[in-house]
Amino acid sequence: MATLHPMAALSRLVRSSNSSGSSHRPRRTGPAVLCALIAAAASTSGCATRIGRDTDNGLPTLQVQSSSLLTPANGGQSIGSQDLRPGDIILSATHGINSLGIRAITLSPVSHAALYLGDDRIIEAVGSGVRTRSTAEFVADEATIVAFRHPGMTDDHAVAMRAFAQAQDGKKYNTAGIVLQAPFTLQRKYCELPLVPGSVRDACIRGIAAIQLGAARNDRFFCSQLVLETYRAADLPLTDASALLISPADLLHMREGDVPSVQIKQALQYVGHLKGGHVSTDVAATGQPAP
């Protein structure tokens, strides 16, 4: 997660906006400043922030929601399926058009979410419905795969999650829910502008979701909805927010050291990359502890 002292961020923003010439490149600007520039110019994208404390000197810092990209070679770690535990959340991306579109609209390097059940089985919700398959099959189809873990997961939780998830196997995909995600994702960006307090951001997103997304059905799921509902069924909810408003990007921002868009119960620990993919789609370790 990136941190920036508020006054330093403001100073840099003013200097960049007053500079003449076109040689300045936004990708060289600090993440908080870049996000503020985008918001001021267009107000079409969000970049959630919060005020934290610098661990070295105790001064306030502006913490910015991160989609930093790393490879296992320079910050993350490569793992195999044997390193997974039941209940691990699997986030991934492909090079396909659908994945690219989801990542573009959510400003995230991931576009899909699945759940590891144990015994080399993964459950996911895809266009054809909810299905379970081997980890090897899943890995073969994805370009980038990263795993996260709830630190409070117990054997009892895992058993309950597996029972609920397997009961959903074969159910239909929540097509209506995912179609409504596109306009909702655009509208919610106004709630995630820099310096919006977390409680206000959370209430704003939930309010828009209540209007635009309606009520959830229990007979069909899209990918991240299935993950949220499975955790909820095991009495280990990730958030009190509706599963309908949670995307794979939201799950990514629930990791330790990041700024979640909605209030969460527990930050997720980074486990590692099952597949590294290209630099442009890799997900950051961002200071996560090794499992």
PDB file of C-alpha atoms in Angstrom:
ATOM      1  CA  MET A   1       0.000   0.000   0.000  1.00  0.00           C
ATOM      2  CA  ALA A   2       1.296   3.426  -0.879  1.00  0.00           C
ATOM      3  CA  THR A   3       1.509   6.127   1.801  1.00  0.00           C
ATOM      4  CA  LEU A   4       1.970   9.841   1.305  1.00  0.00           C
ATOM      5  CA  HIS A   5       1.975  12.708   3.794  1.00  0.00           C
ATOM      6  CA  PRO A   6      -1.135  14.838   3.054  1.00  0.00           C
ATOM      7  CA  MET A   7       0.749  18.146   2.857  1.00  0.00           C
ATOM      8  CA  ALA A   8       3.375  16.631   0.597  1.00  0.00           C
ATOM      9  CA  ALA A   9       0.647  15.242  -1.655  1.00  0.00           C
ATOM     10  CA  LEU A  10      -1.033  18.636  -1.865  1.00  0.00           C
ATOM     11  CA  SER A  11       2.262  20.378  -2.627  1.00  0.00           C
ATOM     12  CA  ARG A  12       3.117  17.946  -5.400  1.00  0.00           C
ATOM     13  CA  LEU A  13      -0.389  18.244  -6.844  1.00  0.00           C
ATOM     14  CA  VAL A  14      -0.147  22.027  -7.006  1.00  0.00           C
ATOM     15  CA  ARG A  15       3.330  21.916  -8.578  1.00  0.00           C
ATOM     16  CA  SER A  16       2.246  19.414 -11.232  1.00  0.00           C
ATOM     17  CA  SER A  17      -0.910  21.352 -12.104  1.00  0.00           C
ATOM     18  CA  ASN A  18       1.018  24.611 -12.452  1.00  0.00           C
ATOM     19  CA  SER A  19       3.868  23.200 -14.499  1.00  0.00           C
ATOM     20  CA  SER A  20       4.124  24.117 -18.171  1.00  0.00           C
ATOM     21  CA  GLY A  21       5.066  21.778 -20.981  1.00  0.00           C
ATOM     22  CA  SER A  22       3.859  18.272 -21.737  1.00  0.00           C
ATOM     23  CA  SER A  23       6.834  16.232 -20.624  1.00  0.00           C
ATOM     24  CA  HIS A  24       5.238  15.337 -17.272  1.00  0.00           C
ATOM     25  CA  ARG A  25       4.012  11.733 -17.276  1.00  0.00           C
ATOM     26  CA  PRO A  26       1.287  10.744 -14.783  1.00  0.00           C
ATOM     27  CA  ARG A  27       2.790   7.278 -14.285  1.00  0.00           C
ATOM     28  CA  ARG A  28       5.756   8.944 -12.579  1.00  0.00           C
ATOM     29  CA  THR A  29       3.499  10.736 -10.127  1.00  0.00           C
ATOM     30  CA  GLY A  30       2.778   9.355  -6.644  1.00  0.00           C
ATOM     31  CA  PRO A  31      -0.438   7.256  -6.551  1.00  0.00           C
ATOM     32  CA  ALA A  32      -2.354   9.666  -4.312  1.00  0.00           C
ATOM     33  CA  VAL A  33      -1.531  12.642  -6.553  1.00  0.00           C
ATOM     34  CA  LEU A  34      -2.382  10.770  -9.713  1.00  0.00           C
ATOM     35  CA  CYS A  35      -5.696   9.693  -8.258  1.00  0.00           C
ATOM     36  CA  ALA A  36      -6.511  13.248  -7.196  1.00  0.00           C
ATOM     37  CA  LEU A  37      -5.681  14.578 -10.674  1.00  0.00           C
ATOM     38  CA  ILE A  38      -7.963  12.071 -12.315  1.00  0.00           C
ATOM     39  CA  ALA A  39     -10.768  12.813  -9.876  1.00  0.00           C
ATOM     40  CA  ALA A  40     -10.452  16.573 -10.327  1.00  0.00           C
ATOM     41  CA  ALA A  41     -10.326  16.316 -14.089  1.00  0.00           C
ATOM     42  CA  ALA A  42     -13.112  13.905 -14.777  1.00  0.00           C
ATOM     43  CA  SER A  43     -14.666  12.549 -11.567  1.00  0.00           C
ATOM     44  CA  THR A  44     -15.143   9.267 -13.374  1.00  0.00           C
ATOM     45  CA  SER A  45     -12.834   7.026 -11.361  1.00  0.00           C
ATOM     46  CA  GLY A  46     -12.381   6.396  -7.659  1.00  0.00           C
ATOM     47  CA  CYS A  47      -9.313   5.870  -5.552  1.00  0.00           C
ATOM     48  CA  ALA A  48     -10.261   5.092  -1.940  1.00  0.00           C
ATOM     49  CA  THR A  49      -8.028   6.583   0.730  1.00  0.00           C
ATOM     50  CA  ARG A  50      -7.716   6.744   4.491  1.00  0.00           C
ATOM     51  CA  ILE A  51      -5.583   8.592   6.979  1.00  0.00           C
ATOM     52  CA  GLY A  52      -3.138   6.357   8.823  1.00  0.00           C
ATOM     53  CA  ARG A  53       0.004   6.711  10.885  1.00  0.00           C
ATOM     54  CA  ASP A  54       3.583   6.311   9.720  1.00  0.00           C
ATOM     55  CA  THR A  55       5.052   3.389  11.661  1.00  0.00           C
ATOM     56  CA  ASP A  56       8.445   5.116  11.895  1.00  0.00           C
ATOM     57  CA  ASN A  57       7.581   8.607  13.109  1.00  0.00           C
ATOM     58  CA  GLY A  58       3.889   8.475  13.981  1.00  0.00           C
ATOM     59  CA  LEU A  59       2.971  11.261  11.574  1.00  0.00           C
ATOM     60  CA  PRO A  60      -0.331  11.061   9.676  1.00  0.00           C
ATOM     61  CA  THR A  61      -0.092   9.591   6.194  1.00  0.00           C
ATOM     62  CA  LEU A  62      -2.520   9.347   3.329  1.00  0.00           C
ATOM     63  CA  GLN A  63      -2.994   5.659   2.547  1.00  0.00           C
ATOM     64  CA  VAL A  64      -4.159   4.956  -0.979  1.00  0.00           C
ATOM     65  CA  GLN A  65      -6.010   1.948  -2.316  1.00  0.00           C
ATOM     66  CA  SER A  66      -3.443  -0.065  -4.216  1.00  0.00           C
ATOM     67  CA  SER A  67      -3.480  -2.062  -7.421  1.00  0.00           C
ATOM     68  CA  SER A  68       0.303  -2.265  -7.498  1.00  0.00           C
ATOM     69  CA  LEU A  69       1.659  -4.920  -9.804  1.00  0.00           C
ATOM     70  CA  LEU A  70       4.542  -7.210  -8.907  1.00  0.00           C
ATOM     71  CA  THR A  71       5.833 -10.579 -10.005  1.00  0.00           C
ATOM     72  CA  PRO A  72       6.877 -13.288  -7.537  1.00  0.00           C
ATOM     73  CA  ALA A  73      10.457 -12.502  -8.545  1.00  0.00           C
ATOM     74  CA  ASN A  74      10.352  -8.985  -7.109  1.00  0.00           C
ATOM     75  CA  GLY A  75       7.996  -8.988  -4.182  1.00  0.00           C
ATOM     76  CA  GLY A  76       5.592 -11.897  -4.204  1.00  0.00           C
ATOM     77  CA  GLN A  77       6.229 -15.607  -3.891  1.00  0.00           C
ATOM     78  CA  SER A  78       5.401 -18.577  -6.078  1.00  0.00           C
ATOM     79  CA  ILE A  79       3.419 -21.398  -4.513  1.00  0.00           C
ATOM     80  CA  GLY A  80       1.927 -24.701  -5.630  1.00  0.00           C
ATOM     81  CA  SER A  81      -1.489 -26.221  -5.021  1.00  0.00           C
ATOM     82  CA  GLN A  82       0.002 -28.103  -2.050  1.00  0.00           C
ATOM     83  CA  ASP A  83       0.398 -24.753  -0.266  1.00  0.00           C
ATOM     84  CA  LEU A  84      -3.322 -24.000  -0.381  1.00  0.00           C
ATOM     85  CA  ARG A  85      -5.667 -24.568   2.548  1.00  0.00           C
ATOM     86  CA  PRO A  86      -9.451 -25.046   2.491  1.00  0.00           C
ATOM     87  CA  GLY A  87     -11.148 -21.678   2.395  1.00  0.00           C
ATOM     88  CA  ASP A  88      -8.372 -19.864   0.539  1.00  0.00           C
ATOM     89  CA  ILE A  89      -9.704 -17.188  -1.817  1.00  0.00           C
ATOM     90  CA  ILE A  90      -8.347 -17.426  -5.353  1.00  0.00           C
ATOM     91  CA  LEU A  91      -8.254 -14.281  -7.509  1.00  0.00           C
ATOM     92  CA  SER A  92      -7.266 -14.496 -11.150  1.00  0.00           C
ATOM     93  CA  ALA A  93      -7.222 -12.932 -14.606  1.00  0.00           C
ATOM     94  CA  THR A  94      -6.907 -14.114 -18.194  1.00  0.00           C
ATOM     95  CA  HIS A  95      -5.913 -12.399 -21.414  1.00  0.00           C
ATOM     96  CA  GLY A  96      -9.466 -12.688 -22.790  1.00  0.00           C
ATOM     97  CA  ILE A  97     -11.761  -9.806 -23.722  1.00  0.00           C
ATOM     98  CA  ASN A  98     -14.141 -10.391 -20.807  1.00  0.00           C
ATOM     99  CA  SER A  99     -11.302 -10.322 -18.282  1.00  0.00           C
ATOM    100  CA  LEU A 100      -9.797  -7.210 -19.852  1.00  0.00           C
ATOM    101  CA  GLY A 101     -13.166  -5.457 -19.738  1.00  0.00           C
ATOM    102  CA  ILE A 102     -13.761  -6.296 -16.068  1.00  0.00           C
ATOM    103  CA  ARG A 103     -10.265  -5.176 -15.119  1.00  0.00           C
ATOM    104  CA  ALA A 104     -10.688  -1.929 -17.035  1.00  0.00           C
ATOM    105  CA  ILE A 105     -13.987  -1.000 -15.420  1.00  0.00           C
ATOM    106  CA  THR A 106     -12.883  -1.968 -11.898  1.00  0.00           C
ATOM    107  CA  LEU A 107      -9.339  -0.552 -12.260  1.00  0.00           C
ATOM    108  CA  SER A 108      -7.979  -3.843 -10.982  1.00  0.00           C
ATOM    109  CA  PRO A 109      -5.510  -6.507 -12.119  1.00  0.00           C
ATOM    110  CA  VAL A 110      -7.980  -9.324 -11.291  1.00  0.00           C
ATOM    111  CA  SER A 111     -11.307 -10.221 -12.844  1.00  0.00           C
ATOM    112  CA  HIS A 112     -12.383 -13.541 -11.305  1.00  0.00           C
ATOM    113  CA  ALA A 113     -12.769 -15.077  -7.847  1.00  0.00           C
ATOM    114  CA  ALA A 114     -12.936 -18.710  -6.767  1.00  0.00           C
ATOM    115  CA  LEU A 115     -12.639 -20.724  -3.570  1.00  0.00           C
ATOM    116  CA  TYR A 116     -10.325 -23.593  -2.707  1.00  0.00           C
ATOM    117  CA  LEU A 117     -12.272 -26.414  -1.021  1.00  0.00           C
ATOM    118  CA  GLY A 118      -9.399 -28.772  -0.251  1.00  0.00           C
ATOM    119  CA  ASP A 119      -8.590 -32.155  -1.813  1.00  0.00           C
ATOM    120  CA  ASP A 120      -7.316 -30.341  -4.915  1.00  0.00           C
ATOM    121  CA  ARG A 121     -10.780 -28.966  -5.737  1.00  0.00           C
ATOM    122  CA  ILE A 122     -11.785 -25.410  -6.582  1.00  0.00           C
ATOM    123  CA  ILE A 123     -15.351 -24.108  -6.828  1.00  0.00           C
ATOM    124  CA  GLU A 124     -16.264 -21.129  -8.987  1.00  0.00           C
ATOM    125  CA  ALA A 125     -19.237 -19.431 -10.629  1.00  0.00           C
ATOM    126  CA  VAL A 126     -18.842 -18.957 -14.375  1.00  0.00           C
ATOM    127  CA  GLY A 127     -21.195 -18.286 -17.273  1.00  0.00           C
ATOM    128  CA  SER A 128     -22.351 -21.897 -17.404  1.00  0.00           C
ATOM    129  CA  GLY A 129     -23.096 -21.937 -13.683  1.00  0.00           C
ATOM    130  CA  VAL A 130     -21.445 -23.009 -10.438  1.00  0.00           C
ATOM    131  CA  ARG A 131     -18.912 -25.806 -10.893  1.00  0.00           C
ATOM    132  CA  THR A 132     -16.104 -27.597  -9.110  1.00  0.00           C
ATOM    133  CA  ARG A 133     -12.926 -28.722 -10.837  1.00  0.00           C
ATOM    134  CA  SER A 134      -9.344 -29.643 -10.116  1.00  0.00           C
ATOM    135  CA  THR A 135      -6.772 -27.026  -9.242  1.00  0.00           C
ATOM    136  CA  ALA A 136      -4.694 -28.109 -12.234  1.00  0.00           C
ATOM    137  CA  GLU A 137      -7.589 -27.430 -14.617  1.00  0.00           C
ATOM    138  CA  PHE A 138      -8.155 -24.017 -13.081  1.00  0.00           C
ATOM    139  CA  VAL A 139      -4.470 -23.090 -13.279  1.00  0.00           C
ATOM    140  CA  ALA A 140      -4.283 -24.144 -16.913  1.00  0.00           C
ATOM    141  CA  ASP A 141      -7.055 -21.711 -17.900  1.00  0.00           C
ATOM    142  CA  GLU A 142      -5.858 -18.594 -16.076  1.00  0.00           C
ATOM    143  CA  ALA A 143      -2.974 -16.215 -16.809  1.00  0.00           C
ATOM    144  CA  THR A 144      -2.519 -14.831 -13.299  1.00  0.00           C
ATOM    145  CA  ILE A 145      -3.591 -16.545 -10.080  1.00  0.00           C
ATOM    146  CA  VAL A 146      -3.046 -15.301  -6.542  1.00  0.00           C
ATOM    147  CA  ALA A 147      -4.286 -16.758  -3.262  1.00  0.00           C
ATOM    148  CA  PHE A 148      -5.388 -15.004  -0.055  1.00  0.00           C
ATOM    149  CA  ARG A 149      -6.278 -16.478   3.336  1.00  0.00           C
ATOM    150  CA  HIS A 150      -8.538 -15.501   6.206  1.00  0.00           C
ATOM    151  CA  PRO A 151      -6.355 -15.725   9.338  1.00  0.00           C
ATOM    152  CA  GLY A 152      -9.336 -16.818  11.442  1.00  0.00           C
ATOM    153  CA  MET A 153     -10.130 -19.875   9.332  1.00  0.00           C
ATOM    154  CA  THR A 154     -10.590 -23.055  11.414  1.00  0.00           C
ATOM    155  CA  ASP A 155     -11.299 -26.666  10.474  1.00  0.00           C
ATOM    156  CA  ASP A 156     -14.938 -26.197  11.485  1.00  0.00           C
ATOM    157  CA  HIS A 157     -15.242 -23.156   9.234  1.00  0.00           C
ATOM    158  CA  ALA A 158     -13.697 -25.103   6.367  1.00  0.00           C
ATOM    159  CA  VAL A 159     -16.136 -27.987   6.816  1.00  0.00           C
ATOM    160  CA  ALA A 160     -19.119 -25.622   6.844  1.00  0.00           C
ATOM    161  CA  MET A 161     -17.836 -23.759   3.797  1.00  0.00           C
ATOM    162  CA  ARG A 162     -17.282 -26.958   1.866  1.00  0.00           C
ATOM    163  CA  ALA A 163     -20.796 -28.200   2.662  1.00  0.00           C
ATOM    164  CA  PHE A 164     -22.418 -24.938   1.570  1.00  0.00           C
ATOM    165  CA  ALA A 165     -20.299 -24.551  -1.558  1.00  0.00           C
ATOM    166  CA  GLN A 166     -20.870 -28.099  -2.737  1.00  0.00           C
ATOM    167  CA  ALA A 167     -24.618 -27.635  -2.265  1.00  0.00           C
ATOM    168  CA  GLN A 168     -24.450 -24.797  -4.815  1.00  0.00           C
ATOM    169  CA  ASP A 169     -22.650 -26.911  -7.438  1.00  0.00           C
ATOM    170  CA  GLY A 170     -24.689 -26.880 -10.638  1.00  0.00           C
ATOM    171  CA  LYS A 171     -26.741 -23.791  -9.809  1.00  0.00           C
ATOM    172  CA  LYS A 172     -27.197 -21.105 -12.430  1.00  0.00           C
ATOM    173  CA  TYR A 173     -24.974 -18.080 -12.958  1.00  0.00           C
ATOM    174  CA  ASN A 174     -26.335 -14.752 -11.707  1.00  0.00           C
ATOM    175  CA  THR A 175     -26.400 -13.081 -15.103  1.00  0.00           C
ATOM    176  CA  ALA A 176     -28.765 -10.312 -14.021  1.00  0.00           C
ATOM    177  CA  GLY A 177     -26.534  -9.489 -11.067  1.00  0.00           C
ATOM    178  CA  ILE A 178     -23.418  -9.213 -13.173  1.00  0.00           C
ATOM    179  CA  VAL A 179     -25.164  -7.095 -15.828  1.00  0.00           C
ATOM    180  CA  LEU A 180     -26.168  -4.606 -13.134  1.00  0.00           C
ATOM    181  CA  GLN A 181     -22.556  -4.470 -11.917  1.00  0.00           C
ATOM    182  CA  ALA A 182     -21.403  -2.330 -14.871  1.00  0.00           C
ATOM    183  CA  PRO A 183     -23.511   0.809 -14.194  1.00  0.00           C
ATOM    184  CA  PHE A 184     -23.107   0.303 -10.441  1.00  0.00           C
ATOM    185  CA  THR A 185     -19.318   0.157 -10.754  1.00  0.00           C
ATOM    186  CA  LEU A 186     -19.317   3.482 -12.565  1.00  0.00           C
ATOM    187  CA  GLN A 187     -21.695   5.162 -10.112  1.00  0.00           C
ATOM    188  CA  ARG A 188     -19.856   3.982  -7.000  1.00  0.00           C
ATOM    189  CA  LYS A 189     -16.644   5.726  -8.103  1.00  0.00           C
ATOM    190  CA  TYR A 190     -18.108   8.984  -6.820  1.00  0.00           C
ATOM    191  CA  CYS A 191     -18.155   7.416  -3.343  1.00  0.00           C
ATOM    192  CA  GLU A 192     -14.483   6.477  -3.621  1.00  0.00           C
ATOM    193  CA  LEU A 193     -12.960   9.846  -4.435  1.00  0.00           C
ATOM    194  CA  PRO A 194      -9.805  10.706  -2.479  1.00  0.00           C
ATOM    195  CA  LEU A 195     -10.231  11.886   1.131  1.00  0.00           C
ATOM    196  CA  VAL A 196     -13.807  10.616   1.462  1.00  0.00           C
ATOM    197  CA  PRO A 197     -13.925   9.119   5.010  1.00  0.00           C
ATOM    198  CA  GLY A 198     -14.237   5.353   5.161  1.00  0.00           C
ATOM    199  CA  SER A 199     -17.591   5.356   6.947  1.00  0.00           C
ATOM    200  CA  VAL A 200     -19.038   7.809   4.412  1.00  0.00           C
ATOM    201  CA  ARG A 201     -17.606   5.816   1.510  1.00  0.00           C
ATOM    202  CA  ASP A 202     -19.086   2.597   2.912  1.00  0.00           C
ATOM    203  CA  ALA A 203     -22.549   4.115   3.424  1.00  0.00           C
ATOM    204  CA  CYS A 204     -22.479   5.727  -0.019  1.00  0.00           C
ATOM    205  CA  ILE A 205     -21.581   2.492  -1.813  1.00  0.00           C
ATOM    206  CA  ARG A 206     -24.199   0.518   0.094  1.00  0.00           C
ATOM    207  CA  GLY A 207     -26.829   3.146  -0.638  1.00  0.00           C
ATOM    208  CA  ILE A 208     -26.170   3.079  -4.375  1.00  0.00           C
ATOM    209  CA  ALA A 209     -26.132  -0.735  -4.291  1.00  0.00           C
ATOM    210  CA  ALA A 210     -29.526  -0.857  -2.564  1.00  0.00           C
ATOM    211  CA  ILE A 211     -31.002   1.266  -5.339  1.00  0.00           C
ATOM    212  CA  GLN A 212     -29.257  -0.250  -8.351  1.00  0.00           C
ATOM    213  CA  LEU A 213     -28.675  -3.897  -7.448  1.00  0.00           C
ATOM    214  CA  GLY A 214     -31.812  -4.883  -5.561  1.00  0.00           C
ATOM    215  CA  ALA A 215     -31.981  -8.006  -3.385  1.00  0.00           C
ATOM    216  CA  ALA A 216     -29.873 -11.128  -3.776  1.00  0.00           C
ATOM    217  CA  ARG A 217     -31.310 -14.474  -4.858  1.00  0.00           C
ATOM    218  CA  ASN A 218     -30.165 -17.682  -3.217  1.00  0.00           C
ATOM    219  CA  ASP A 219     -30.401 -19.878  -6.293  1.00  0.00           C
ATOM    220  CA  ARG A 220     -27.709 -18.330  -8.513  1.00  0.00           C
ATOM    221  CA  PHE A 221     -24.347 -16.611  -8.119  1.00  0.00           C
ATOM    222  CA  PHE A 222     -21.604 -14.712  -9.888  1.00  0.00           C
ATOM    223  CA  CYS A 223     -18.008 -15.432  -8.898  1.00  0.00           C
ATOM    224  CA  SER A 224     -17.309 -13.059  -6.002  1.00  0.00           C
ATOM    225  CA  GLN A 225     -20.884 -13.363  -4.761  1.00  0.00           C
ATOM    226  CA  LEU A 226     -20.358 -17.107  -4.339  1.00  0.00           C
ATOM    227  CA  VAL A 227     -17.197 -16.502  -2.290  1.00  0.00           C
ATOM    228  CA  LEU A 228     -18.920 -13.973  -0.004  1.00  0.00           C
ATOM    229  CA  GLU A 229     -21.981 -16.128   0.548  1.00  0.00           C
ATOM    230  CA  THR A 230     -19.880 -19.203   1.288  1.00  0.00           C
ATOM    231  CA  TYR A 231     -17.935 -17.345   3.965  1.00  0.00           C
ATOM    232  CA  ARG A 232     -21.169 -15.958   5.374  1.00  0.00           C
ATOM    233  CA  ALA A 233     -22.726 -19.428   5.537  1.00  0.00           C
ATOM    234  CA  ALA A 234     -19.756 -20.598   7.612  1.00  0.00           C
ATOM    235  CA  ASP A 235     -20.278 -17.752  10.141  1.00  0.00           C
ATOM    236  CA  LEU A 236     -17.068 -16.098   8.995  1.00  0.00           C
ATOM    237  CA  PRO A 237     -18.363 -13.084   7.016  1.00  0.00           C
ATOM    238  CA  LEU A 238     -15.818 -10.954   5.219  1.00  0.00           C
ATOM    239  CA  THR A 239     -18.087  -7.893   5.395  1.00  0.00           C
ATOM    240  CA  ASP A 240     -21.623  -6.925   6.324  1.00  0.00           C
ATOM    241  CA  ALA A 241     -22.097  -5.403   2.866  1.00  0.00           C
ATOM    242  CA  SER A 242     -24.282  -7.199   0.356  1.00  0.00           C
ATOM    243  CA  ALA A 243     -22.478  -9.841  -1.667  1.00  0.00           C
ATOM    244  CA  LEU A 244     -24.074  -8.309  -4.765  1.00  0.00           C
ATOM    245  CA  LEU A 245     -21.829  -5.250  -4.589  1.00  0.00           C
ATOM    246  CA  ILE A 246     -18.547  -7.112  -4.031  1.00  0.00           C
ATOM    247  CA  SER A 247     -16.355  -7.660  -7.093  1.00  0.00           C
ATOM    248  CA  PRO A 248     -13.041  -9.540  -7.405  1.00  0.00           C
ATOM    249  CA  ALA A 249     -11.395  -6.106  -7.143  1.00  0.00           C
ATOM    250  CA  ASP A 250     -13.115  -5.541  -3.791  1.00  0.00           C
ATOM    251  CA  LEU A 251     -11.794  -8.875  -2.544  1.00  0.00           C
ATOM    252  CA  LEU A 252      -8.290  -7.851  -3.605  1.00  0.00           C
ATOM    253  CA  HIS A 253      -8.545  -4.620  -1.613  1.00  0.00           C
ATOM    254  CA  MET A 254      -9.499  -6.609   1.493  1.00  0.00           C
ATOM    255  CA  ARG A 255      -5.864  -7.772   1.738  1.00  0.00           C
ATOM    256  CA  GLU A 256      -3.641  -6.633   4.566  1.00  0.00           C
ATOM    257  CA  GLY A 257      -2.058  -3.233   3.974  1.00  0.00           C
ATOM    258  CA  ASP A 258      -4.646  -2.086   1.424  1.00  0.00           C
ATOM    259  CA  VAL A 259      -7.648   0.251   1.711  1.00  0.00           C
ATOM    260  CA  PRO A 260     -10.938  -1.655   1.338  1.00  0.00           C
ATOM    261  CA  SER A 261     -13.816   0.112  -0.370  1.00  0.00           C
ATOM    262  CA  VAL A 262     -16.341  -1.178   2.176  1.00  0.00           C
ATOM    263  CA  GLN A 263     -15.861  -1.919   5.847  1.00  0.00           C
ATOM    264  CA  ILE A 264     -14.524  -5.415   6.432  1.00  0.00           C
ATOM    265  CA  LYS A 265     -14.393  -7.833   9.346  1.00  0.00           C
ATOM    266  CA  GLN A 266     -10.833  -9.053   8.840  1.00  0.00           C
ATOM    267  CA  ALA A 267      -8.021  -8.280   6.399  1.00  0.00           C
ATOM    268  CA  LEU A 268      -6.905 -11.171   4.209  1.00  0.00           C
ATOM    269  CA  GLN A 269      -3.348 -12.475   4.226  1.00  0.00           C
ATOM    270  CA  TYR A 270      -1.389 -12.910   1.010  1.00  0.00           C
ATOM    271  CA  VAL A 271      -0.491 -16.567   0.446  1.00  0.00           C
ATOM    272  CA  GLY A 272       1.261 -16.446  -2.918  1.00  0.00           C
ATOM    273  CA  HIS A 273       0.995 -16.756  -6.685  1.00  0.00           C
ATOM    274  CA  LEU A 274      -0.075 -20.041  -8.186  1.00  0.00           C
ATOM    275  CA  LYS A 275       0.694 -18.516 -11.562  1.00  0.00           C
ATOM    276  CA  GLY A 276       2.655 -15.377 -12.280  1.00  0.00           C
ATOM    277  CA  GLY A 277       1.470 -14.371 -15.712  1.00  0.00           C
ATOM    278  CA  HIS A 278       2.738 -11.189 -17.308  1.00  0.00           C
ATOM    279  CA  VAL A 279       3.916  -8.163 -15.369  1.00  0.00           C
ATOM    280  CA  SER A 280       0.896  -6.200 -16.567  1.00  0.00           C
ATOM    281  CA  THR A 281      -1.550  -8.567 -14.851  1.00  0.00           C
ATOM    282  CA  ASP A 282       0.344  -9.669 -11.766  1.00  0.00           C
ATOM    283  CA  VAL A 283      -1.069  -8.812  -8.372  1.00  0.00           C
ATOM    284  CA  ALA A 284       1.073  -7.164  -5.748  1.00  0.00           C
ATOM    285  CA  ALA A 285       2.293  -8.741  -2.569  1.00  0.00           C
ATOM    286  CA  THR A 286       2.344  -5.189  -1.165  1.00  0.00           C
ATOM    287  CA  GLY A 287       4.132  -6.060   2.034  1.00  0.00           C
ATOM    288  CA  GLN A 288       1.965  -9.052   2.844  1.00  0.00           C
ATOM    289  CA  PRO A 289       3.375 -11.570   5.338  1.00  0.00           C
ATOM    290  CA  ALA A 290       4.299 -15.011   4.102  1.00  0.00           C
ATOM    291  CA  PRO A 291       1.862 -17.737   5.212  1.00  0.00           C
TER     292      PRO A 291
END
